[in-house]
JSON list of C-alpha atoms in Angstrom, two decimals:
[
{"chain": "A", "resi": 1, "resn": "UNK", "atom": "CA", "xyz": [-36.73, -50.47, 79.57]},
{"chain": "A", "resi": 2, "resn": "UNK", "atom": "CA", "xyz": [-34.66, -49.01, 76.71]},
{"chain": "A", "resi": 3, "resn": "UNK", "atom": "CA", "xyz": [-35.63, -45.55, 75.58]},
{"chain": "A", "resi": 4, "resn": "UNK", "atom": "CA", "xyz": [-36.35, -44.73, 71.96]},
{"chain": "A", "resi": 5, "resn": "UNK", "atom": "CA", "xyz": [-33.93, -42.31, 70.27]},
{"chain": "A", "resi": 6, "resn": "UNK", "atom": "CA", "xyz": [-35.96, -40.65, 67.51]},
{"chain": "A", "resi": 7, "resn": "UNK", "atom": "CA", "xyz": [-33.13, -38.32, 66.53]},
{"chain": "A", "resi": 8, "resn": "UNK", "atom": "CA", "xyz": [-30.94, -41.08, 65.07]},
{"chain": "A", "resi": 9, "resn": "UNK", "atom": "CA", "xyz": [-30.17, -40.39, 61.41]},
{"chain": "A", "resi": 10, "resn": "UNK", "atom": "CA", "xyz": [-31.39, -43.42, 59.42]},
{"chain": "A", "resi": 11, "resn": "UNK", "atom": "CA", "xyz": [-28.62, -42.97, 56.82]},
{"chain": "A", "resi": 12, "resn": "UNK", "atom": "CA", "xyz": [-25.94, -43.02, 59.51]},
{"chain": "A", "resi": 13, "resn": "UNK", "atom": "CA", "xyz": [-27.59, -46.01, 61.17]},
{"chain": "A", "resi": 14, "resn": "UNK", "atom": "CA", "xyz": [-27.73, -47.86, 57.85]},
{"chain": "A", "resi": 15, "resn": "UNK", "atom": "CA", "xyz": [-24.04, -47.20, 57.14]},
{"chain": "A", "resi": 16, "resn": "UNK", "atom": "CA", "xyz": [-23.11, -48.24, 60.68]},
{"chain": "A", "resi": 17, "resn": "UNK", "atom": "CA", "xyz": [-24.98, -51.50, 60.23]},
{"chain": "A", "resi": 18, "resn": "UNK", "atom": "CA", "xyz": [-23.48, -52.07, 56.77]},
{"chain": "A", "resi": 19, "resn": "UNK", "atom": "CA", "xyz": [-19.97, -51.57, 58.19]},
{"chain": "A", "resi": 20, "resn": "UNK", "atom": "CA", "xyz": [-20.57, -53.89, 61.15]},
{"chain": "A", "resi": 21, "resn": "UNK", "atom": "CA", "xyz": [-22.02, -56.59, 58.91]},
{"chain": "A", "resi": 22, "resn": "UNK", "atom": "CA", "xyz": [-19.15, -56.27, 56.44]},
{"chain": "A", "resi": 23, "resn": "UNK", "atom": "CA", "xyz": [-16.67, -56.76, 59.29]},
{"chain": "A", "resi": 24, "resn": "UNK", "atom": "CA", "xyz": [-18.16, -60.21, 59.93]},
{"chain": "A", "resi": 25, "resn": "UNK", "atom": "CA", "xyz": [-18.43, -61.06, 56.24]},
{"chain": "A", "resi": 26, "resn": "UNK", "atom": "CA", "xyz": [-22.15, -60.46, 55.78]},
{"chain": "A", "resi": 27, "resn": "UNK", "atom": "CA", "xyz": [-23.68, -58.41, 52.96]},
{"chain": "A", "resi": 28, "resn": "UNK", "atom": "CA", "xyz": [-27.35, -57.43, 52.88]},
{"chain": "A", "resi": 29, "resn": "UNK", "atom": "CA", "xyz": [-27.78, -56.25, 49.27]},
{"chain": "A", "resi": 30, "resn": "UNK", "atom": "CA", "xyz": [-31.15, -54.63, 49.95]},
{"chain": "A", "resi": 31, "resn": "UNK", "atom": "CA", "xyz": [-30.04, -52.66, 53.01]},
{"chain": "A", "resi": 32, "resn": "UNK", "atom": "CA", "xyz": [-31.43, -49.15, 52.54]},
{"chain": "A", "resi": 33, "resn": "UNK", "atom": "CA", "xyz": [-33.28, -46.28, 54.17]},
{"chain": "A", "resi": 34, "resn": "UNK", "atom": "CA", "xyz": [-37.04, -46.50, 53.65]},
{"chain": "A", "resi": 35, "resn": "UNK", "atom": "CA", "xyz": [-37.75, -43.39, 51.58]},
{"chain": "A", "resi": 36, "resn": "UNK", "atom": "CA", "xyz": [-41.52, -43.94, 51.75]},
{"chain": "A", "resi": 37, "resn": "UNK", "atom": "CA", "xyz": [-41.72, -43.12, 55.45]},
{"chain": "A", "resi": 38, "resn": "UNK", "atom": "CA", "xyz": [-39.07, -40.52, 56.31]},
{"chain": "A", "resi": 39, "resn": "UNK", "atom": "CA", "xyz": [-40.73, -39.45, 59.56]},
{"chain": "A", "resi": 40, "resn": "UNK", "atom": "CA", "xyz": [-40.46, -42.99, 60.93]},
{"chain": "A", "resi": 41, "resn": "UNK", "atom": "CA", "xyz": [-36.72, -43.15, 60.13]},
{"chain": "A", "resi": 42, "resn": "UNK", "atom": "CA", "xyz": [-36.91, -46.79, 59.07]},
{"chain": "A", "resi": 43, "resn": "UNK", "atom": "CA", "xyz": [-33.98, -48.82, 57.80]},
{"chain": "A", "resi": 44, "resn": "UNK", "atom": "CA", "xyz": [-34.96, -51.65, 55.48]},
{"chain": "A", "resi": 45, "resn": "UNK", "atom": "CA", "xyz": [-32.92, -54.81, 55.91]},
{"chain": "A", "resi": 46, "resn": "UNK", "atom": "CA", "xyz": [-34.44, -56.39, 52.82]},
{"chain": "A", "resi": 47, "resn": "UNK", "atom": "CA", "xyz": [-34.70, -60.00, 51.84]},
{"chain": "A", "resi": 48, "resn": "UNK", "atom": "CA", "xyz": [-31.77, -62.40, 52.21]},
{"chain": "A", "resi": 49, "resn": "UNK", "atom": "CA", "xyz": [-31.02, -66.00, 51.33]},
{"chain": "A", "resi": 50, "resn": "UNK", "atom": "CA", "xyz": [-31.36, -68.55, 54.12]},
{"chain": "A", "resi": 51, "resn": "UNK", "atom": "CA", "xyz": [-27.59, -69.07, 54.33]},
{"chain": "A", "resi": 52, "resn": "UNK", "atom": "CA", "xyz": [-27.07, -65.34, 54.90]},
{"chain": "A", "resi": 53, "resn": "UNK", "atom": "CA", "xyz": [-29.75, -65.34, 57.61]},
{"chain": "A", "resi": 54, "resn": "UNK", "atom": "CA", "xyz": [-27.95, -68.25, 59.31]},
{"chain": "A", "resi": 55, "resn": "UNK", "atom": "CA", "xyz": [-24.60, -66.42, 59.17]},
{"chain": "A", "resi": 56, "resn": "UNK", "atom": "CA", "xyz": [-26.22, -63.27, 60.57]},
{"chain": "A", "resi": 57, "resn": "UNK", "atom": "CA", "xyz": [-27.76, -65.26, 63.43]},
{"chain": "A", "resi": 58, "resn": "UNK", "atom": "CA", "xyz": [-24.42, -66.94, 64.17]},
{"chain": "A", "resi": 59, "resn": "UNK", "atom": "CA", "xyz": [-22.61, -63.57, 64.18]},
{"chain": "A", "resi": 60, "resn": "UNK", "atom": "CA", "xyz": [-25.16, -62.15, 66.62]},
{"chain": "A", "resi": 61, "resn": "UNK", "atom": "CA", "xyz": [-24.94, -65.21, 68.86]},
{"chain": "A", "resi": 62, "resn": "UNK", "atom": "CA", "xyz": [-21.16, -64.96, 69.14]},
{"chain": "A", "resi": 63, "resn": "UNK", "atom": "CA", "xyz": [-21.24, -61.20, 69.60]},
{"chain": "A", "resi": 64, "resn": "UNK", "atom": "CA", "xyz": [-19.73, -60.51, 66.20]},
{"chain": "A", "resi": 65, "resn": "UNK", "atom": "CA", "xyz": [-16.50, -62.33, 67.09]},
{"chain": "A", "resi": 66, "resn": "UNK", "atom": "CA", "xyz": [-15.04, -64.83, 64.60]}
]
């Protein structure tokens, strides 16, 4: 069972995710840190169009490789 890492900086995690998504040609315009719940360290992925969701799923399925 994976262990939870509560000390992960949500801003660093968000930027890491943004960079990884950009590398496979995916942009989540609403990607942000949830300022309303700082203790939970949540990263909001936001809403995306269906075609972006499909591209994200495909990138995950192929391990991020083109």
